[in-house]
PDB file of C-alpha atoms in Angstrom:
ATOM      1  CA  MET A   1     119.953 129.724 111.668  1.00  0.00           C
ATOM      2  CA  ALA A   2     116.871 127.679 110.902  1.00  0.00           C
ATOM      3  CA  MET A   3     116.869 124.967 107.990  1.00  0.00           C
ATOM      4  CA  ASP A   4     115.125 125.820 104.906  1.00  0.00           C
ATOM      5  CA  VAL A   5     112.514 123.162 104.969  1.00  0.00           C
ATOM      6  CA  LEU A   6     110.565 122.264 101.890  1.00  0.00           C
ATOM      7  CA  LEU A   7     107.058 121.105 102.408  1.00  0.00           C
ATOM      8  CA  ILE A   8     105.368 119.052 100.083  1.00  0.00           C
ATOM      9  CA  GLY A   9     101.831 117.854 100.457  1.00  0.00           C
ATOM     10  CA  ILE A  10     100.750 114.548  98.703  1.00  0.00           C
ATOM     11  CA  ALA A  11      97.286 113.940  98.463  1.00  0.00           C
ATOM     12  CA  GLY A  12      94.857 111.501  96.425  1.00  0.00           C
ATOM     13  CA  GLY A  13      92.379 109.108  96.784  1.00  0.00           C
ATOM     14  CA  SER A  14      92.807 106.068  99.293  1.00  0.00           C
ATOM     15  CA  GLY A  15      94.725 103.582  96.941  1.00  0.00           C
ATOM     16  CA  SER A  16      95.929 106.031  94.588  1.00  0.00           C
ATOM     17  CA  GLY A  17      99.743 105.495  94.768  1.00  0.00           C
ATOM     18  CA  LYS A  18     100.606 108.072  97.320  1.00  0.00           C
ATOM     19  CA  SER A  19     102.837 105.817  99.204  1.00  0.00           C
ATOM     20  CA  THR A  20     104.471 104.655  96.224  1.00  0.00           C
ATOM     21  CA  LEU A  21     105.054 108.205  94.972  1.00  0.00           C
ATOM     22  CA  THR A  22     106.671 108.915  98.559  1.00  0.00           C
ATOM     23  CA  GLU A  23     108.865 105.878  98.633  1.00  0.00           C
ATOM     24  CA  ARG A  24     110.287 106.553  95.237  1.00  0.00           C
ATOM     25  CA  ILE A  25     111.129 110.067  96.538  1.00  0.00           C
ATOM     26  CA  MET A  26     112.555 108.418  99.953  1.00  0.00           C
ATOM     27  CA  GLU A  27     114.696 106.082  97.809  1.00  0.00           C
ATOM     28  CA  ARG A  28     116.235 108.878  95.691  1.00  0.00           C
ATOM     29  CA  PHE A  29     117.036 111.346  98.728  1.00  0.00           C
ATOM     30  CA  SER A  30     117.167 109.258 101.808  1.00  0.00           C
ATOM     31  CA  ASP A  31     118.301 111.122 104.763  1.00  0.00           C
ATOM     32  CA  ASP A  32     117.419 114.586 103.351  1.00  0.00           C
ATOM     33  CA  VAL A  33     113.641 113.593 103.428  1.00  0.00           C
ATOM     34  CA  THR A  34     111.271 112.839 106.357  1.00  0.00           C
ATOM     35  CA  VAL A  35     107.787 111.658 105.888  1.00  0.00           C
ATOM     36  CA  ILE A  36     104.693 112.285 108.058  1.00  0.00           C
ATOM     37  CA  LEU A  37     101.130 110.748 107.290  1.00  0.00           C
ATOM     38  CA  HIS A  38      97.919 112.771 107.993  1.00  0.00           C
ATOM     39  CA  ASP A  39      96.797 109.447 109.392  1.00  0.00           C
ATOM     40  CA  ASP A  40      99.188 109.681 112.194  1.00  0.00           C
ATOM     41  CA  TYR A  41      97.028 112.612 113.520  1.00  0.00           C
ATOM     42  CA  TYR A  42      93.823 110.493 113.779  1.00  0.00           C
ATOM     43  CA  LYS A  43      91.938 111.507 116.869  1.00  0.00           C
ATOM     44  CA  SER A  44      91.950 108.776 119.672  1.00  0.00           C
ATOM     45  CA  PHE A  45      88.443 107.801 120.616  1.00  0.00           C
ATOM     46  CA  ASP A  46      89.359 106.062 123.887  1.00  0.00           C
ATOM     47  CA  GLU A  47      86.187 106.526 125.424  1.00  0.00           C
ATOM     48  CA  ILE A  48      84.141 104.444 122.882  1.00  0.00           C
ATOM     49  CA  GLU A  49      84.052 100.796 122.610  1.00  0.00           C
ATOM     50  CA  PHE A  50      85.698  98.868 119.848  1.00  0.00           C
ATOM     51  CA  GLU A  51      82.623  97.767 118.263  1.00  0.00           C
ATOM     52  CA  GLU A  52      81.419 101.565 118.208  1.00  0.00           C
ATOM     53  CA  ARG A  53      85.220 102.754 116.952  1.00  0.00           C
ATOM     54  CA  VAL A  54      84.685 100.628 113.892  1.00  0.00           C
ATOM     55  CA  LYS A  55      81.744 102.463 112.800  1.00  0.00           C
ATOM     56  CA  ILE A  56      83.436 106.123 113.022  1.00  0.00           C
ATOM     57  CA  ASN A  57      83.929 107.824 109.478  1.00  0.00           C
ATOM     58  CA  PHE A  58      87.639 108.092 109.274  1.00  0.00           C
ATOM     59  CA  ASP A  59      87.645 109.702 105.904  1.00  0.00           C
ATOM     60  CA  GLU A  60      85.832 112.787 107.443  1.00  0.00           C
ATOM     61  CA  PRO A  61      87.999 115.796 108.192  1.00  0.00           C
ATOM     62  CA  SER A  62      86.716 115.755 111.760  1.00  0.00           C
ATOM     63  CA  SER A  63      88.309 112.744 112.434  1.00  0.00           C
ATOM     64  CA  TYR A  64      91.845 114.248 112.184  1.00  0.00           C
ATOM     65  CA  ASP A  65      93.598 116.602 114.711  1.00  0.00           C
ATOM     66  CA  THR A  66      94.651 118.695 111.937  1.00  0.00           C
ATOM     67  CA  ALA A  67      95.162 121.656 114.261  1.00  0.00           C
ATOM     68  CA  MET A  68      97.812 119.617 115.790  1.00  0.00           C
ATOM     69  CA  MET A  69      99.583 118.652 112.489  1.00  0.00           C
ATOM     70  CA  VAL A  70      99.414 122.307 111.423  1.00  0.00           C
ATOM     71  CA  GLU A  71     101.641 123.128 114.620  1.00  0.00           C
ATOM     72  CA  ASP A  72     103.805 120.510 114.377  1.00  0.00           C
ATOM     73  CA  LEU A  73     104.821 121.391 110.616  1.00  0.00           C
ATOM     74  CA  ARG A  74     105.016 125.003 111.622  1.00  0.00           C
ATOM     75  CA  ALA A  75     107.620 123.972 114.291  1.00  0.00           C
ATOM     76  CA  LEU A  76     109.678 121.872 111.858  1.00  0.00           C
ATOM     77  CA  LYS A  77     109.554 124.578 109.290  1.00  0.00           C
ATOM     78  CA  ALA A  78     111.104 126.961 111.986  1.00  0.00           C
ATOM     79  CA  GLY A  79     113.695 124.394 112.680  1.00  0.00           C
ATOM     80  CA  ARG A  80     112.307 122.682 115.905  1.00  0.00           C
ATOM     81  CA  SER A  81     112.135 118.999 116.330  1.00  0.00           C
ATOM     82  CA  VAL A  82     108.566 117.508 117.230  1.00  0.00           C
ATOM     83  CA  GLN A  83     107.006 114.279 118.478  1.00  0.00           C
ATOM     84  CA  ILE A  84     104.426 113.026 116.664  1.00  0.00           C
ATOM     85  CA  PRO A  85     101.405 110.398 117.622  1.00  0.00           C
ATOM     86  CA  VAL A  86     101.635 106.765 116.593  1.00  0.00           C
ATOM     87  CA  TYR A  87      98.466 105.092 115.566  1.00  0.00           C
ATOM     88  CA  ASP A  88      97.387 101.572 115.566  1.00  0.00           C
ATOM     89  CA  TYR A  89      95.143 100.842 112.535  1.00  0.00           C
ATOM     90  CA  SER A  90      93.935  97.443 114.040  1.00  0.00           C
ATOM     91  CA  THR A  91      92.413  99.001 117.267  1.00  0.00           C
ATOM     92  CA  TYR A  92      91.453 102.160 115.709  1.00  0.00           C
ATOM     93  CA  LEU A  93      93.389 104.099 118.764  1.00  0.00           C
ATOM     94  CA  ARG A  94      96.375 106.294 119.164  1.00  0.00           C
ATOM     95  CA  THR A  95      99.221 104.058 121.033  1.00  0.00           C
ATOM     96  CA  SER A  96     101.077 105.522 124.088  1.00  0.00           C
ATOM     97  CA  LYS A  97     104.340 105.862 121.703  1.00  0.00           C
ATOM     98  CA  VAL A  98     105.350 108.905 120.053  1.00  0.00           C
ATOM     99  CA  ARG A  99     107.864 109.335 116.811  1.00  0.00           C
ATOM    100  CA  ALA A 100     110.478 112.078 117.133  1.00  0.00           C
ATOM    101  CA  ILE A 101     110.986 113.859 114.124  1.00  0.00           C
ATOM    102  CA  ILE A 102     113.827 116.264 113.453  1.00  0.00           C
ATOM    103  CA  PRO A 103     113.595 118.906 110.736  1.00  0.00           C
ATOM    104  CA  THR A 104     115.229 117.768 107.362  1.00  0.00           C
ATOM    105  CA  LYS A 105     115.482 119.606 104.235  1.00  0.00           C
ATOM    106  CA  VAL A 106     112.256 118.023 102.687  1.00  0.00           C
ATOM    107  CA  VAL A 107     109.386 117.014 104.536  1.00  0.00           C
ATOM    108  CA  LEU A 108     106.648 114.698 102.884  1.00  0.00           C
ATOM    109  CA  VAL A 109     103.090 115.198 104.080  1.00  0.00           C
ATOM    110  CA  GLU A 110     100.956 112.374 102.679  1.00  0.00           C
ATOM    111  CA  GLY A 111      97.146 112.061 103.188  1.00  0.00           C
ATOM    112  CA  ILE A 112      93.837 111.934 101.170  1.00  0.00           C
ATOM    113  CA  LEU A 113      92.699 115.104 102.982  1.00  0.00           C
ATOM    114  CA  VAL A 114      96.029 117.269 103.146  1.00  0.00           C
ATOM    115  CA  LEU A 115      95.120 119.499 100.153  1.00  0.00           C
ATOM    116  CA  SER A 116      91.288 119.760 101.435  1.00  0.00           C
ATOM    117  CA  GLU A 117      91.810 121.468 104.729  1.00  0.00           C
ATOM    118  CA  LYS A 118      92.930 125.248 104.028  1.00  0.00           C
ATOM    119  CA  ASP A 119      95.061 125.791 107.152  1.00  0.00           C
ATOM    120  CA  LEU A 120      97.150 122.703 106.180  1.00  0.00           C
ATOM    121  CA  SER A 121      97.096 123.094 102.486  1.00  0.00           C
ATOM    122  CA  ASP A 122      98.503 126.672 102.799  1.00  0.00           C
ATOM    123  CA  LEU A 123     101.681 125.586 104.587  1.00  0.00           C
ATOM    124  CA  PHE A 124     103.082 123.288 101.477  1.00  0.00           C
ATOM    125  CA  ASP A 125     105.361 124.739  99.194  1.00  0.00           C
ATOM    126  CA  ILE A 126     104.631 122.123  96.599  1.00  0.00           C
ATOM    127  CA  LYS A 127     101.047 120.582  96.452  1.00  0.00           C
ATOM    128  CA  VAL A 128     100.916 117.188  94.546  1.00  0.00           C
ATOM    129  CA  PHE A 129      97.397 115.146  93.791  1.00  0.00           C
ATOM    130  CA  VAL A 130      97.608 111.772  92.722  1.00  0.00           C
ATOM    131  CA  ASP A 131      94.941 110.951  90.322  1.00  0.00           C
ATOM    132  CA  THR A 132      94.215 107.283  89.687  1.00  0.00           C
ATOM    133  CA  ASP A 133      91.197 105.102  88.396  1.00  0.00           C
ATOM    134  CA  PRO A 134      88.753 104.117  91.092  1.00  0.00           C
ATOM    135  CA  ASP A 135      88.705 100.254  90.252  1.00  0.00           C
ATOM    136  CA  ILE A 136      92.348 100.447  90.896  1.00  0.00           C
ATOM    137  CA  ARG A 137      91.958 102.236  94.004  1.00  0.00           C
ATOM    138  CA  ILE A 138      89.757  99.954  95.608  1.00  0.00           C
ATOM    139  CA  ILE A 139      91.555  96.881  94.811  1.00  0.00           C
ATOM    140  CA  ARG A 140      94.806  98.286  96.235  1.00  0.00           C
ATOM    141  CA  ARG A 141      92.788  99.240  99.377  1.00  0.00           C
ATOM    142  CA  ILE A 142      91.399  95.952  99.730  1.00  0.00           C
ATOM    143  CA  ARG A 143      94.992  94.107  99.480  1.00  0.00           C
ATOM    144  CA  ARG A 144      96.249  96.794 101.762  1.00  0.00           C
ATOM    145  CA  ASP A 145      94.033  96.674 104.704  1.00  0.00           C
ATOM    146  CA  MET A 146      93.489  92.863 104.725  1.00  0.00           C
ATOM    147  CA  LYS A 147      97.445  92.402 104.658  1.00  0.00           C
ATOM    148  CA  ASN A 148      98.596  95.188 106.913  1.00  0.00           C
ATOM    149  CA  ARG A 149      95.753  96.439 108.908  1.00  0.00           C
ATOM    150  CA  GLY A 150      93.964  93.023 110.082  1.00  0.00           C
ATOM    151  CA  ARG A 151      90.627  93.819 108.250  1.00  0.00           C
ATOM    152  CA  THR A 152      88.450  91.193 106.520  1.00  0.00           C
ATOM    153  CA  PHE A 153      87.508  91.627 102.931  1.00  0.00           C
ATOM    154  CA  GLU A 154      83.761  92.098 104.014  1.00  0.00           C
ATOM    155  CA  SER A 155      84.784  95.169 106.593  1.00  0.00           C
ATOM    156  CA  VAL A 156      86.924  96.775 103.889  1.00  0.00           C
ATOM    157  CA  VAL A 157      84.239  96.637 101.177  1.00  0.00           C
ATOM    158  CA  ASP A 158      81.576  97.877 103.712  1.00  0.00           C
ATOM    159  CA  GLN A 159      83.854 100.814 104.766  1.00  0.00           C
ATOM    160  CA  TYR A 160      84.392 101.657 101.260  1.00  0.00           C
ATOM    161  CA  MET A 161      80.795 101.512 100.076  1.00  0.00           C
ATOM    162  CA  LYS A 162      79.660 103.636 103.543  1.00  0.00           C
ATOM    163  CA  THR A 163      82.183 106.373 103.875  1.00  0.00           C
ATOM    164  CA  VAL A 164      85.486 106.121 101.878  1.00  0.00           C
ATOM    165  CA  LYS A 165      83.872 106.516  98.284  1.00  0.00           C
ATOM    166  CA  PRO A 166      81.151 109.190  99.611  1.00  0.00           C
ATOM    167  CA  MET A 167      84.013 111.245 101.418  1.00  0.00           C
ATOM    168  CA  HIS A 168      86.118 110.906  98.326  1.00  0.00           C
ATOM    169  CA  GLU A 169      83.551 112.533  96.115  1.00  0.00           C
ATOM    170  CA  ARG A 170      82.952 115.010  98.825  1.00  0.00           C
ATOM    171  CA  TYR A 171      86.556 116.191  99.989  1.00  0.00           C
ATOM    172  CA  VAL A 172      89.170 114.527  98.287  1.00  0.00           C
ATOM    173  CA  GLU A 173      88.282 114.856  94.441  1.00  0.00           C
ATOM    174  CA  PRO A 174      87.613 118.779  94.919  1.00  0.00           C
ATOM    175  CA  SER A 175      91.020 119.200  96.709  1.00  0.00           C
ATOM    176  CA  LYS A 176      92.545 118.363  93.386  1.00  0.00           C
ATOM    177  CA  LYS A 177      91.925 122.023  92.175  1.00  0.00           C
ATOM    178  CA  ASN A 178      94.363 123.111  94.766  1.00  0.00           C
ATOM    179  CA  ALA A 179      97.278 121.042  93.414  1.00  0.00           C
ATOM    180  CA  ASP A 180     100.230 122.412  91.741  1.00  0.00           C
ATOM    181  CA  ILE A 181     101.038 119.297  90.162  1.00  0.00           C
ATOM    182  CA  ILE A 182      98.665 116.389  89.285  1.00  0.00           C
ATOM    183  CA  VAL A 183     100.162 112.934  89.102  1.00  0.00           C
ATOM    184  CA  LEU A 184      98.202 110.428  86.755  1.00  0.00           C
ATOM    185  CA  GLY A 185      98.930 106.601  87.911  1.00  0.00           C
ATOM    186  CA  GLY A 186     100.753 107.491  91.101  1.00  0.00           C
ATOM    187  CA  GLY A 187     104.647 106.383  91.819  1.00  0.00           C
ATOM    188  CA  GLU A 188     104.893 104.546  88.390  1.00  0.00           C
ATOM    189  CA  ASN A 189     104.794 107.963  86.594  1.00  0.00           C
ATOM    190  CA  PRO A 190     108.185 108.325  85.552  1.00  0.00           C
ATOM    191  CA  ALA A 191     107.867 112.165  84.012  1.00  0.00           C
ATOM    192  CA  ALA A 192     105.920 113.448  87.155  1.00  0.00           C
ATOM    193  CA  LEU A 193     108.646 111.745  89.411  1.00  0.00           C
ATOM    194  CA  ASP A 194     111.302 113.354  87.325  1.00  0.00           C
ATOM    195  CA  LEU A 195     109.753 116.850  87.731  1.00  0.00           C
ATOM    196  CA  LEU A 196     109.587 116.050  91.510  1.00  0.00           C
ATOM    197  CA  TYR A 197     112.905 114.920  91.745  1.00  0.00           C
ATOM    198  CA  HIS A 198     114.412 118.150  89.851  1.00  0.00           C
ATOM    199  CA  LYS A 199     112.643 120.356  92.190  1.00  0.00           C
ATOM    200  CA  ILE A 200     113.568 118.515  95.474  1.00  0.00           C
ATOM    201  CA  ASN A 201     117.174 118.229  94.172  1.00  0.00           C
ATOM    202  CA  SER A 202     117.205 121.901  93.413  1.00  0.00           C
ATOM    203  CA  HIS A 203     116.073 122.554  96.958  1.00  0.00           C
ATOM    204  CA  ILE A 204     118.579 120.461  98.651  1.00  0.00           C
ATOM    205  CA  LYS A 205     121.473 121.736  96.656  1.00  0.00           C
ATOM    206  CA  GLY A 206     120.440 125.409  97.200  1.00  0.00           C
ATOM    207  CA  ILE A 207     120.165 125.837  93.624  1.00  0.00           C
TER     208      ILE A 207
END
């Protein structure tokens, strides 16, 4: 019998606190939860030189292989294991590696556009939107990209102004209307966390 997998989509702007929210859930439920990032499904632009790849709008839906993600999530929901891509943010390329994912009772799917793409959004049992002040989001993004993704301050700010901000306004913010739960401030919101903990715990225990 296939496992009853609870799919939870966690959307919100870059730097909104999606990852912190995800980490809090992982800390609480550990082995019963798997995390998959929409960013893992960035298309690989191998045929384009690095200087051109850095100019690609990675906050636009066409940059993602969402169809592949939908297929993988449907497989997990049906109780089948999948192998998902591993993406290298410093080179803007998929690596040759894959990550094996086996079905767990809860699968968290995190990404800025996971509620804006209908085929993807429709798969989720619970849709969460993390809503955080834009000034906080840009500061968090600068810190993250410089520390973890090998970017310069100038490149992060340039990308934010040219693509991140306009794409947020065009795609991310409007997807808030698709959410079941709107979390203000990200993973440091205890009331929202308690609500999610309760729903996840009930599913895991079959209550």
